[in-house]
């Protein structure tokens, strides 16, 4: 396998820039520019020179032995002063070393997967951690990267392997000293695993929203104060406001961090009957985005007002333009004066935080499909147990299929077609 190298830190001027070399020839490449490489896992200050002995930089150098690095291969790292000229010179020199080549996006992490340092779920967790912008996203990604999903799947696998072995012992050694009826223990193991798998699958949708972000749509009739409210929440003029109804024609988005959760607030076109072709397109888009949103804020001019979209459990109803009311209520809000905005934002945050509590460790649709596939085979296995020992071989096969589905969850089988897509999202040097 080729020895690869890349800049492991961001492009551009910085305090420190790190170049990583990984592969069988990593140490040889390091020694070409640095005398007396330090021992594994010990950092040392060294002069880096070109092949003519000209000083390039004084750098902190680290080495990692085979199987004791992030990639599972011998690794050398140069921690350079973050000058673009220094980095460019070192990259040029490394590119001229026979047997070295520039790493492809995500190739260091891919080697970590291939060498058993990470499972596929951990790789996805690492990608999510790099992309994390809020505290909730960071916490969720760290759990996956730490291997929590793999360890949980291993518990389920162990139970299912135990259940399958009981049945196979009955099939293969019917005349030996084994329990005649293993159904009760097998059923306990199957039901315990199935319950846990179903619960985890149910939490994926919420975990996906934490990873990708929740959407909150502000909906209401024209000129009820939606755009002014959005601007007040955002703290800037994100939407055009005027006294003329129908000013907002398209969906306007503002991304926020609410108590650690990634949230996109949507300002939508005012909902009304109209003959204006362009405005009607905006209204149709508003209805579509409102239908897909995780939470809707119904902004009304009166309590009795009816909007052409049905409220769902958890939706928030507020009266807009509270600054014009004589009698204020906690259910009124004014984007113009800021009255009630803090209360509304707190209500949005509480609703989404409550929903986030149902998130599991599995965070992607791929995970959910693997879990549901495993659960389907477990359900079939339970049904097969009712037909007695003559069907144990079929039940055991269902359990093996359930185990294979769990193996795909962490990348042990049937995921080759996913790898290129997953690693293409990584930057060079990761």
CSV table of C-alpha atoms in Angstrom, one decimal:
chain,number,residue,atom,x,y,z
A,1,UNK,CA,0.0,0.0,0.0
A,2,UNK,CA,1.3,3.5,-0.9
A,3,UNK,CA,2.7,5.8,1.7
A,4,UNK,CA,0.6,9.0,1.7
A,5,UNK,CA,1.0,12.5,3.0
A,6,UNK,CA,-1.1,15.6,3.4
A,7,UNK,CA,-1.6,18.8,5.3
A,8,UNK,CA,-3.7,17.7,8.3
A,9,UNK,CA,-4.6,21.3,9.4
A,10,UNK,CA,-6.6,24.0,7.5
A,11,UNK,CA,-5.1,25.7,4.5
A,12,UNK,CA,-3.7,29.2,4.9
A,13,UNK,CA,-1.6,31.1,7.5
A,14,UNK,CA,-1.8,29.8,11.0
A,15,UNK,CA,0.2,29.5,14.2
A,16,UNK,CA,1.0,25.8,13.6
A,17,UNK,CA,0.5,23.6,10.5
A,18,UNK,CA,0.7,19.9,10.6
A,19,UNK,CA,1.8,17.6,7.8
A,20,UNK,CA,1.1,13.9,8.3
A,21,UNK,CA,2.8,11.0,6.6
A,22,UNK,CA,1.4,7.5,6.9
A,23,UNK,CA,2.5,4.1,5.5
A,24,UNK,CA,5.4,1.7,5.4
A,25,UNK,CA,7.8,4.4,4.2
A,26,UNK,CA,6.7,7.1,6.6
A,27,UNK,CA,9.9,6.8,8.7
A,28,UNK,CA,12.2,6.8,5.7
A,29,UNK,CA,10.5,9.9,4.4
A,30,UNK,CA,10.8,11.6,7.8
A,31,UNK,CA,14.5,10.7,8.0
A,32,UNK,CA,15.1,12.3,4.5
A,33,UNK,CA,14.4,15.7,6.0
A,34,UNK,CA,15.1,15.3,9.7
A,35,UNK,CA,18.1,13.6,11.5
A,36,UNK,CA,17.5,11.5,14.5
A,37,UNK,CA,13.7,11.0,14.5
A,38,UNK,CA,12.2,10.8,18.0
A,39,UNK,CA,10.9,7.5,19.4
A,40,UNK,CA,7.3,6.6,19.0
A,41,UNK,CA,4.8,8.9,20.9
A,42,UNK,CA,7.5,11.3,22.0
A,43,UNK,CA,7.6,14.8,20.5
A,44,UNK,CA,11.0,16.5,19.9
A,45,UNK,CA,12.2,19.7,18.3
A,46,UNK,CA,14.1,19.1,15.1
A,47,UNK,CA,15.6,21.1,12.2
A,48,UNK,CA,14.0,20.2,8.9
A,49,UNK,CA,16.3,20.5,5.9
A,50,UNK,CA,16.1,19.8,2.2
A,51,UNK,CA,18.4,17.3,0.4
A,52,UNK,CA,21.1,20.0,0.1
A,53,UNK,CA,21.1,20.7,3.8
A,54,UNK,CA,19.3,24.0,3.6
A,55,UNK,CA,17.1,24.8,6.6
A,56,UNK,CA,13.4,24.8,5.9
A,57,UNK,CA,12.0,25.2,9.4
A,58,UNK,CA,12.5,24.2,13.0
A,59,UNK,CA,9.5,21.9,13.8
A,60,UNK,CA,8.1,19.7,16.5
A,61,UNK,CA,8.3,16.1,15.1
A,62,UNK,CA,6.3,13.1,16.3
A,63,UNK,CA,6.4,9.5,15.2
A,64,UNK,CA,4.0,6.6,15.8
A,65,UNK,CA,4.7,2.9,15.5
A,66,UNK,CA,2.8,0.5,13.3
A,67,UNK,CA,-0.6,-0.4,14.9
A,68,UNK,CA,-0.1,2.4,17.4
A,69,UNK,CA,-1.3,5.3,15.3
A,70,UNK,CA,-4.6,6.8,14.1
A,71,UNK,CA,-4.3,5.0,10.8
A,72,UNK,CA,-2.8,1.8,12.2
A,73,UNK,CA,0.3,2.3,10.1
A,74,UNK,CA,3.7,3.9,10.8
A,75,UNK,CA,3.1,7.7,11.0
A,76,UNK,CA,5.4,10.7,11.1
A,77,UNK,CA,4.0,14.2,11.7
A,78,UNK,CA,5.8,17.6,11.2
A,79,UNK,CA,4.3,20.4,13.3
A,80,UNK,CA,5.6,23.4,11.4
A,81,UNK,CA,5.3,27.1,11.8
A,82,UNK,CA,2.1,28.0,10.0
A,83,UNK,CA,3.6,29.9,7.1
A,84,UNK,CA,2.1,29.2,3.7
A,85,UNK,CA,5.7,29.3,2.2
A,86,UNK,CA,7.0,26.7,4.7
A,87,UNK,CA,4.1,24.4,4.1
A,88,UNK,CA,4.3,24.7,0.3
A,89,UNK,CA,8.0,23.9,0.4
A,90,UNK,CA,7.6,20.8,2.6
A,91,UNK,CA,4.7,19.6,0.5
A,92,UNK,CA,6.8,20.1,-2.7
A,93,UNK,CA,9.7,18.1,-1.2
A,94,UNK,CA,7.5,15.3,0.0
A,95,UNK,CA,5.9,15.0,-3.4
A,96,UNK,CA,9.4,14.4,-4.9
A,97,UNK,CA,10.1,11.4,-2.6
A,98,UNK,CA,9.9,8.1,-4.4
A,99,UNK,CA,7.0,6.0,-3.1
A,100,UNK,CA,5.1,8.9,-1.6
A,101,UNK,CA,1.9,10.4,-2.9
A,102,UNK,CA,-0.6,13.0,-1.8
A,103,UNK,CA,-3.5,11.5,0.1
A,104,UNK,CA,-7.0,11.5,-1.2
A,105,UNK,CA,-9.9,13.1,0.8
A,106,UNK,CA,-10.5,11.0,3.8
A,107,UNK,CA,-7.8,8.5,3.0
A,108,UNK,CA,-6.2,8.6,6.5
A,109,UNK,CA,-9.5,7.8,8.1
A,110,UNK,CA,-10.2,5.1,5.5
A,111,UNK,CA,-7.0,3.4,6.4
A,112,UNK,CA,-8.0,3.6,10.1
A,113,UNK,CA,-11.2,1.7,9.1
A,114,UNK,CA,-9.4,-0.9,7.0
A,115,UNK,CA,-6.8,-1.5,9.8
A,116,UNK,CA,-9.5,-2.0,12.4
A,117,UNK,CA,-8.8,1.2,14.4
A,118,UNK,CA,-12.3,2.5,13.8
A,119,UNK,CA,-15.6,0.9,12.7
A,120,UNK,CA,-17.8,2.5,10.1
A,121,UNK,CA,-20.1,4.1,12.6
A,122,UNK,CA,-17.1,5.7,14.3
A,123,UNK,CA,-15.9,7.1,10.9
A,124,UNK,CA,-19.4,8.7,10.5
A,125,UNK,CA,-19.1,10.0,14.0
A,126,UNK,CA,-15.7,11.6,13.2
A,127,UNK,CA,-17.2,13.3,10.1
A,128,UNK,CA,-20.1,14.6,12.2
A,129,UNK,CA,-17.7,15.9,14.8
A,130,UNK,CA,-15.6,17.8,12.3
A,131,UNK,CA,-18.9,19.4,11.0
A,132,UNK,CA,-20.4,20.0,14.4
A,133,UNK,CA,-21.4,23.7,15.0
A,134,UNK,CA,-23.4,23.4,18.2
A,135,UNK,CA,-22.9,21.7,21.6
A,136,UNK,CA,-25.6,19.1,21.0
A,137,UNK,CA,-24.0,18.1,17.7
A,138,UNK,CA,-20.6,17.8,19.3
A,139,UNK,CA,-21.9,15.6,22.2
A,140,UNK,CA,-23.8,13.3,19.8
A,141,UNK,CA,-20.8,13.0,17.5
A,142,UNK,CA,-18.4,12.3,20.3
A,143,UNK,CA,-20.6,9.4,21.5
A,144,UNK,CA,-20.6,7.8,18.1
A,145,UNK,CA,-16.9,8.4,17.6
A,146,UNK,CA,-16.2,6.9,21.1
A,147,UNK,CA,-17.7,3.6,19.8
A,148,UNK,CA,-20.9,3.6,21.8
A,149,UNK,CA,-23.0,2.4,18.8
A,150,UNK,CA,-20.5,-0.4,18.1
A,151,UNK,CA,-20.5,-1.5,21.7
A,152,UNK,CA,-24.3,-1.5,21.9
A,153,UNK,CA,-24.5,-3.5,18.7
A,154,UNK,CA,-22.0,-6.0,20.1
A,155,UNK,CA,-24.3,-6.6,23.1
A,156,UNK,CA,-27.2,-7.4,20.7
A,157,UNK,CA,-24.9,-9.6,18.6
A,158,UNK,CA,-23.7,-11.6,21.7
A,159,UNK,CA,-27.3,-12.3,22.7
A,160,UNK,CA,-28.3,-13.4,19.2
A,161,UNK,CA,-25.2,-15.6,18.8
A,162,UNK,CA,-26.1,-17.2,22.1
A,163,UNK,CA,-29.7,-17.8,21.0
A,164,UNK,CA,-28.5,-19.2,17.6
A,165,UNK,CA,-26.0,-21.5,19.3
A,166,UNK,CA,-28.7,-23.0,21.5
A,167,UNK,CA,-30.8,-23.9,18.6
A,168,UNK,CA,-27.9,-25.2,16.5
A,169,UNK,CA,-26.8,-27.4,19.4
A,170,UNK,CA,-30.3,-28.8,19.6
A,171,UNK,CA,-30.2,-29.5,15.8
A,172,UNK,CA,-26.7,-30.9,15.6
A,173,UNK,CA,-26.5,-32.8,18.8
A,174,UNK,CA,-30.0,-34.0,19.4
A,175,UNK,CA,-28.7,-37.2,21.1
A,176,UNK,CA,-26.2,-35.4,23.4
A,177,UNK,CA,-26.8,-33.9,26.8
A,178,UNK,CA,-28.3,-30.6,25.8
A,179,UNK,CA,-31.7,-29.1,26.8
A,180,UNK,CA,-34.6,-30.6,24.9
A,181,UNK,CA,-36.6,-27.4,24.9
A,182,UNK,CA,-34.4,-24.3,24.5
A,183,UNK,CA,-37.3,-22.1,23.4
A,184,UNK,CA,-37.9,-20.2,26.6
A,185,UNK,CA,-34.2,-19.0,26.8
A,186,UNK,CA,-34.0,-18.3,23.1
A,187,UNK,CA,-37.3,-16.3,23.3
A,188,UNK,CA,-36.0,-14.2,26.1
A,189,UNK,CA,-32.9,-13.3,24.2
A,190,UNK,CA,-34.8,-12.5,21.0
A,191,UNK,CA,-37.4,-10.3,22.8
A,192,UNK,CA,-34.7,-8.4,24.7
A,193,UNK,CA,-32.7,-7.7,21.6
A,194,UNK,CA,-35.8,-6.8,19.6
A,195,UNK,CA,-37.1,-4.3,22.1
A,196,UNK,CA,-33.7,-2.5,22.3
A,197,UNK,CA,-33.3,-2.5,18.5
A,198,UNK,CA,-36.8,-1.0,18.0
A,199,UNK,CA,-36.2,1.7,20.6
A,200,UNK,CA,-32.9,2.6,19.0
A,201,UNK,CA,-34.5,2.8,15.5
A,202,UNK,CA,-37.2,5.0,16.8
A,203,UNK,CA,-34.6,7.5,18.0
A,204,UNK,CA,-32.8,7.9,14.7
A,205,UNK,CA,-35.1,10.5,13.3
A,206,UNK,CA,-34.5,12.8,16.2
A,207,UNK,CA,-30.8,12.1,16.2
A,208,UNK,CA,-30.8,13.0,12.5
A,209,UNK,CA,-32.4,16.4,13.3
A,210,UNK,CA,-29.7,17.1,15.9
A,211,UNK,CA,-27.1,16.3,13.3
A,212,UNK,CA,-28.7,18.2,10.3
A,213,UNK,CA,-30.6,20.8,12.3
A,214,UNK,CA,-34.3,21.4,13.3
A,215,UNK,CA,-36.5,23.6,11.2
A,216,UNK,CA,-39.0,26.0,12.8
A,217,UNK,CA,-41.5,27.7,10.4
A,218,UNK,CA,-43.2,31.0,11.3
A,219,UNK,CA,-46.6,30.9,9.5
A,220,UNK,CA,-49.5,33.3,9.4
A,221,UNK,CA,-51.6,35.7,7.3
A,222,UNK,CA,-49.9,38.6,5.4
A,223,UNK,CA,-48.7,41.6,7.4
A,224,UNK,CA,-49.1,39.9,10.8
A,225,UNK,CA,-45.4,40.5,11.7
A,226,UNK,CA,-43.7,37.4,10.7
A,227,UNK,CA,-40.7,39.0,9.0
A,228,UNK,CA,-40.2,41.6,11.8
A,229,UNK,CA,-40.3,38.7,14.3
A,230,UNK,CA,-37.7,36.8,12.3
A,231,UNK,CA,-35.4,39.8,12.3
A,232,UNK,CA,-35.9,40.3,16.0
A,233,UNK,CA,-34.9,36.6,16.7
A,234,UNK,CA,-32.0,36.8,14.3
A,235,UNK,CA,-30.8,40.1,15.7
A,236,UNK,CA,-30.4,41.5,12.1
A,237,UNK,CA,-32.5,42.5,9.1
A,238,UNK,CA,-32.6,39.1,7.4
A,239,UNK,CA,-36.1,39.7,5.9
A,240,UNK,CA,-37.5,42.7,4.1
A,241,UNK,CA,-40.4,44.3,6.1
A,242,UNK,CA,-43.1,46.8,5.0
A,243,UNK,CA,-46.6,47.7,5.8
A,244,UNK,CA,-47.7,46.2,2.5
A,245,UNK,CA,-49.2,42.7,2.6
A,246,UNK,CA,-47.4,40.1,0.5
A,247,UNK,CA,-43.9,41.5,0.8
A,248,UNK,CA,-42.4,38.1,1.5
A,249,UNK,CA,-42.5,36.0,-1.6
A,250,UNK,CA,-40.0,33.3,-0.8
A,251,UNK,CA,-38.9,31.3,2.2
A,252,UNK,CA,-36.2,33.1,4.2
A,253,UNK,CA,-33.9,31.1,6.4
A,254,UNK,CA,-31.9,32.1,9.5
A,255,UNK,CA,-29.6,29.6,11.2
A,256,UNK,CA,-29.3,29.8,15.0
A,257,UNK,CA,-27.8,28.0,18.0
A,258,UNK,CA,-30.6,27.6,20.6
A,259,UNK,CA,-29.3,26.0,23.8
A,260,UNK,CA,-26.8,24.0,21.8
A,261,UNK,CA,-29.3,22.8,19.2
A,262,UNK,CA,-28.9,23.7,15.5
A,263,UNK,CA,-32.1,25.5,14.5
A,264,UNK,CA,-33.2,27.1,11.2
A,265,UNK,CA,-36.0,29.6,11.6
A,266,UNK,CA,-38.1,30.0,8.4
A,267,UNK,CA,-40.0,33.1,7.5
A,268,UNK,CA,-42.7,32.2,5.0
A,269,UNK,CA,-45.1,34.1,2.7
A,270,UNK,CA,-48.3,35.3,4.2
A,271,UNK,CA,-51.1,32.7,3.7
A,272,UNK,CA,-54.1,34.1,1.8
A,273,UNK,CA,-56.2,33.7,-1.4
A,274,UNK,CA,-54.5,35.6,-4.2
A,275,UNK,CA,-54.6,36.1,-7.9
A,276,UNK,CA,-51.0,37.2,-8.1
A,277,UNK,CA,-49.1,34.3,-9.8
A,278,UNK,CA,-45.7,35.0,-8.1
A,279,UNK,CA,-47.2,35.4,-4.7
A,280,UNK,CA,-49.2,32.2,-5.1
A,281,UNK,CA,-45.9,30.4,-5.8
A,282,UNK,CA,-44.5,31.8,-2.5
A,283,UNK,CA,-47.6,30.7,-0.6
A,284,UNK,CA,-47.3,27.2,-2.1
A,285,UNK,CA,-43.7,27.0,-1.0
A,286,UNK,CA,-44.7,28.3,2.5
A,287,UNK,CA,-47.3,25.6,2.9
A,288,UNK,CA,-44.8,22.9,1.7
A,289,UNK,CA,-42.0,24.0,4.1
A,290,UNK,CA,-44.4,24.4,7.0
A,291,UNK,CA,-45.7,20.9,6.4
A,292,UNK,CA,-42.1,19.5,6.5
A,293,UNK,CA,-40.9,21.7,9.4
A,294,UNK,CA,-40.2,20.1,12.8
A,295,UNK,CA,-42.1,22.8,14.6
A,296,UNK,CA,-44.4,25.6,13.5
A,297,UNK,CA,-45.1,29.0,15.1
A,298,UNK,CA,-48.6,30.1,14.2
A,299,UNK,CA,-48.6,33.8,14.3
A,300,UNK,CA,-52.2,35.2,14.3
A,301,UNK,CA,-53.9,38.6,14.5
A,302,UNK,CA,-56.7,37.3,16.7
A,303,UNK,CA,-57.3,34.1,18.7
A,304,UNK,CA,-60.2,33.1,16.5
A,305,UNK,CA,-58.3,33.5,13.2
A,306,UNK,CA,-58.1,30.2,11.2
A,307,UNK,CA,-55.1,29.4,8.9
A,308,UNK,CA,-55.2,26.9,6.0
A,309,UNK,CA,-52.9,24.5,7.7
A,310,UNK,CA,-53.7,22.1,10.6
A,311,UNK,CA,-51.8,22.5,13.9
A,312,UNK,CA,-49.8,19.5,15.2
A,313,UNK,CA,-49.0,18.6,18.7
A,314,UNK,CA,-46.3,20.8,20.1
A,315,UNK,CA,-46.9,23.7,17.6
A,316,UNK,CA,-46.8,27.1,19.2
A,317,UNK,CA,-49.6,29.7,18.7
A,318,UNK,CA,-48.9,33.4,19.3
A,319,UNK,CA,-50.6,36.7,18.6
A,320,UNK,CA,-48.4,39.0,16.5
A,321,UNK,CA,-47.8,42.8,16.8
A,322,UNK,CA,-48.3,42.8,20.6
A,323,UNK,CA,-47.1,46.4,20.6
A,324,UNK,CA,-50.5,47.4,19.2
A,325,UNK,CA,-52.5,45.6,21.9
A,326,UNK,CA,-54.1,47.3,24.8
A,327,UNK,CA,-54.2,44.2,26.9
A,328,UNK,CA,-51.0,42.1,26.6
A,329,UNK,CA,-50.9,38.4,27.2
A,330,UNK,CA,-48.0,35.9,27.5
A,331,UNK,CA,-49.2,34.5,24.1
A,332,UNK,CA,-48.5,37.7,22.3
A,333,UNK,CA,-45.2,38.8,20.7
A,334,UNK,CA,-43.8,41.9,19.0
A,335,UNK,CA,-40.8,41.7,16.7
A,336,UNK,CA,-40.9,45.5,16.6
A,337,UNK,CA,-40.4,46.1,20.3
A,338,UNK,CA,-39.0,42.7,21.3
A,339,UNK,CA,-41.9,42.1,23.7
A,340,UNK,CA,-42.5,38.4,24.2
A,341,UNK,CA,-39.6,37.3,21.9
A,342,UNK,CA,-37.6,35.8,24.7
A,343,UNK,CA,-40.6,33.9,25.9
A,344,UNK,CA,-41.2,32.5,22.3
A,345,UNK,CA,-37.5,31.5,21.9
A,346,UNK,CA,-37.6,29.8,25.3
A,347,UNK,CA,-40.7,27.9,24.2
A,348,UNK,CA,-39.1,26.8,20.9
A,349,UNK,CA,-36.0,25.7,22.8
A,350,UNK,CA,-37.9,23.7,25.4
A,351,UNK,CA,-40.0,21.9,22.8
A,352,UNK,CA,-37.0,20.9,20.7
A,353,UNK,CA,-34.9,20.0,23.8
A,354,UNK,CA,-37.8,17.7,25.0
A,355,UNK,CA,-37.9,16.1,21.6
A,356,UNK,CA,-34.1,15.6,21.6
A,357,UNK,CA,-34.3,13.5,24.7
A,358,UNK,CA,-35.6,10.6,22.6
A,359,UNK,CA,-32.5,10.6,20.4
A,360,UNK,CA,-30.5,7.4,20.5
A,361,UNK,CA,-26.9,6.6,19.5
A,362,UNK,CA,-27.7,5.7,15.9
A,363,UNK,CA,-27.8,8.9,13.9
A,364,UNK,CA,-28.3,8.2,10.2
A,365,UNK,CA,-30.9,6.7,8.0
A,366,UNK,CA,-28.4,4.0,7.1
A,367,UNK,CA,-28.3,3.0,10.7
A,368,UNK,CA,-32.1,2.9,11.0
A,369,UNK,CA,-32.5,0.7,7.9
A,370,UNK,CA,-29.9,-1.8,9.3
A,371,UNK,CA,-31.7,-1.8,12.7
A,372,UNK,CA,-35.1,-2.3,11.0
A,373,UNK,CA,-33.7,-5.1,8.9
A,374,UNK,CA,-32.4,-6.9,11.9
A,375,UNK,CA,-35.7,-6.4,13.7
A,376,UNK,CA,-37.6,-7.9,10.8
A,377,UNK,CA,-35.5,-11.1,11.0
A,378,UNK,CA,-35.9,-11.3,14.7
A,379,UNK,CA,-39.7,-11.0,14.3
A,380,UNK,CA,-39.6,-13.9,11.8
A,381,UNK,CA,-37.4,-15.9,14.2
A,382,UNK,CA,-39.9,-15.5,17.0
A,383,UNK,CA,-42.8,-16.7,14.8
A,384,UNK,CA,-40.7,-19.7,13.7
A,385,UNK,CA,-40.2,-20.8,17.3
A,386,UNK,CA,-43.9,-21.4,17.6
A,387,UNK,CA,-43.7,-24.3,15.1
A,388,UNK,CA,-41.3,-26.3,17.3
A,389,UNK,CA,-37.9,-28.0,16.9
A,390,UNK,CA,-38.6,-29.1,13.3
A,391,UNK,CA,-38.3,-25.4,12.3
A,392,UNK,CA,-35.2,-24.6,14.4
A,393,UNK,CA,-32.9,-24.6,11.3
A,394,UNK,CA,-35.0,-21.9,9.7
A,395,UNK,CA,-35.2,-19.9,12.9
A,396,UNK,CA,-31.4,-20.1,13.3
A,397,UNK,CA,-31.0,-18.8,9.7
A,398,UNK,CA,-33.2,-15.8,10.6
A,399,UNK,CA,-31.0,-15.0,13.5
A,400,UNK,CA,-27.9,-15.2,11.4
A,401,UNK,CA,-29.5,-12.8,9.0
A,402,UNK,CA,-30.3,-10.5,12.0
A,403,UNK,CA,-26.7,-10.6,13.0
A,404,UNK,CA,-25.5,-9.8,9.5
A,405,UNK,CA,-27.8,-6.7,9.5
A,406,UNK,CA,-26.1,-5.6,12.8
A,407,UNK,CA,-22.7,-6.2,11.3
A,408,UNK,CA,-23.5,-3.9,8.4
A,409,UNK,CA,-24.4,-1.2,11.0
A,410,UNK,CA,-20.7,-1.0,12.0
A,411,UNK,CA,-19.3,-1.7,8.6
A,412,UNK,CA,-18.3,-5.4,8.8
A,413,UNK,CA,-20.3,-6.5,5.8
A,414,UNK,CA,-22.2,-5.1,2.8
A,415,UNK,CA,-21.0,-1.5,2.9
A,416,UNK,CA,-18.4,-1.3,0.2
A,417,UNK,CA,-20.7,0.7,-2.0
A,418,UNK,CA,-21.0,3.3,0.8
A,419,UNK,CA,-17.4,3.9,1.4
A,420,UNK,CA,-16.5,6.2,-1.5
A,421,UNK,CA,-19.5,8.4,-0.7
A,422,UNK,CA,-18.7,8.6,3.0
A,423,UNK,CA,-15.0,9.4,2.6
A,424,UNK,CA,-15.6,12.0,-0.2
A,425,UNK,CA,-17.1,14.2,2.5
A,426,UNK,CA,-13.7,14.4,4.4
A,427,UNK,CA,-11.1,17.0,3.7
A,428,UNK,CA,-7.5,16.2,2.6
A,429,UNK,CA,-5.4,15.3,5.6
A,430,UNK,CA,-8.2,13.5,7.5
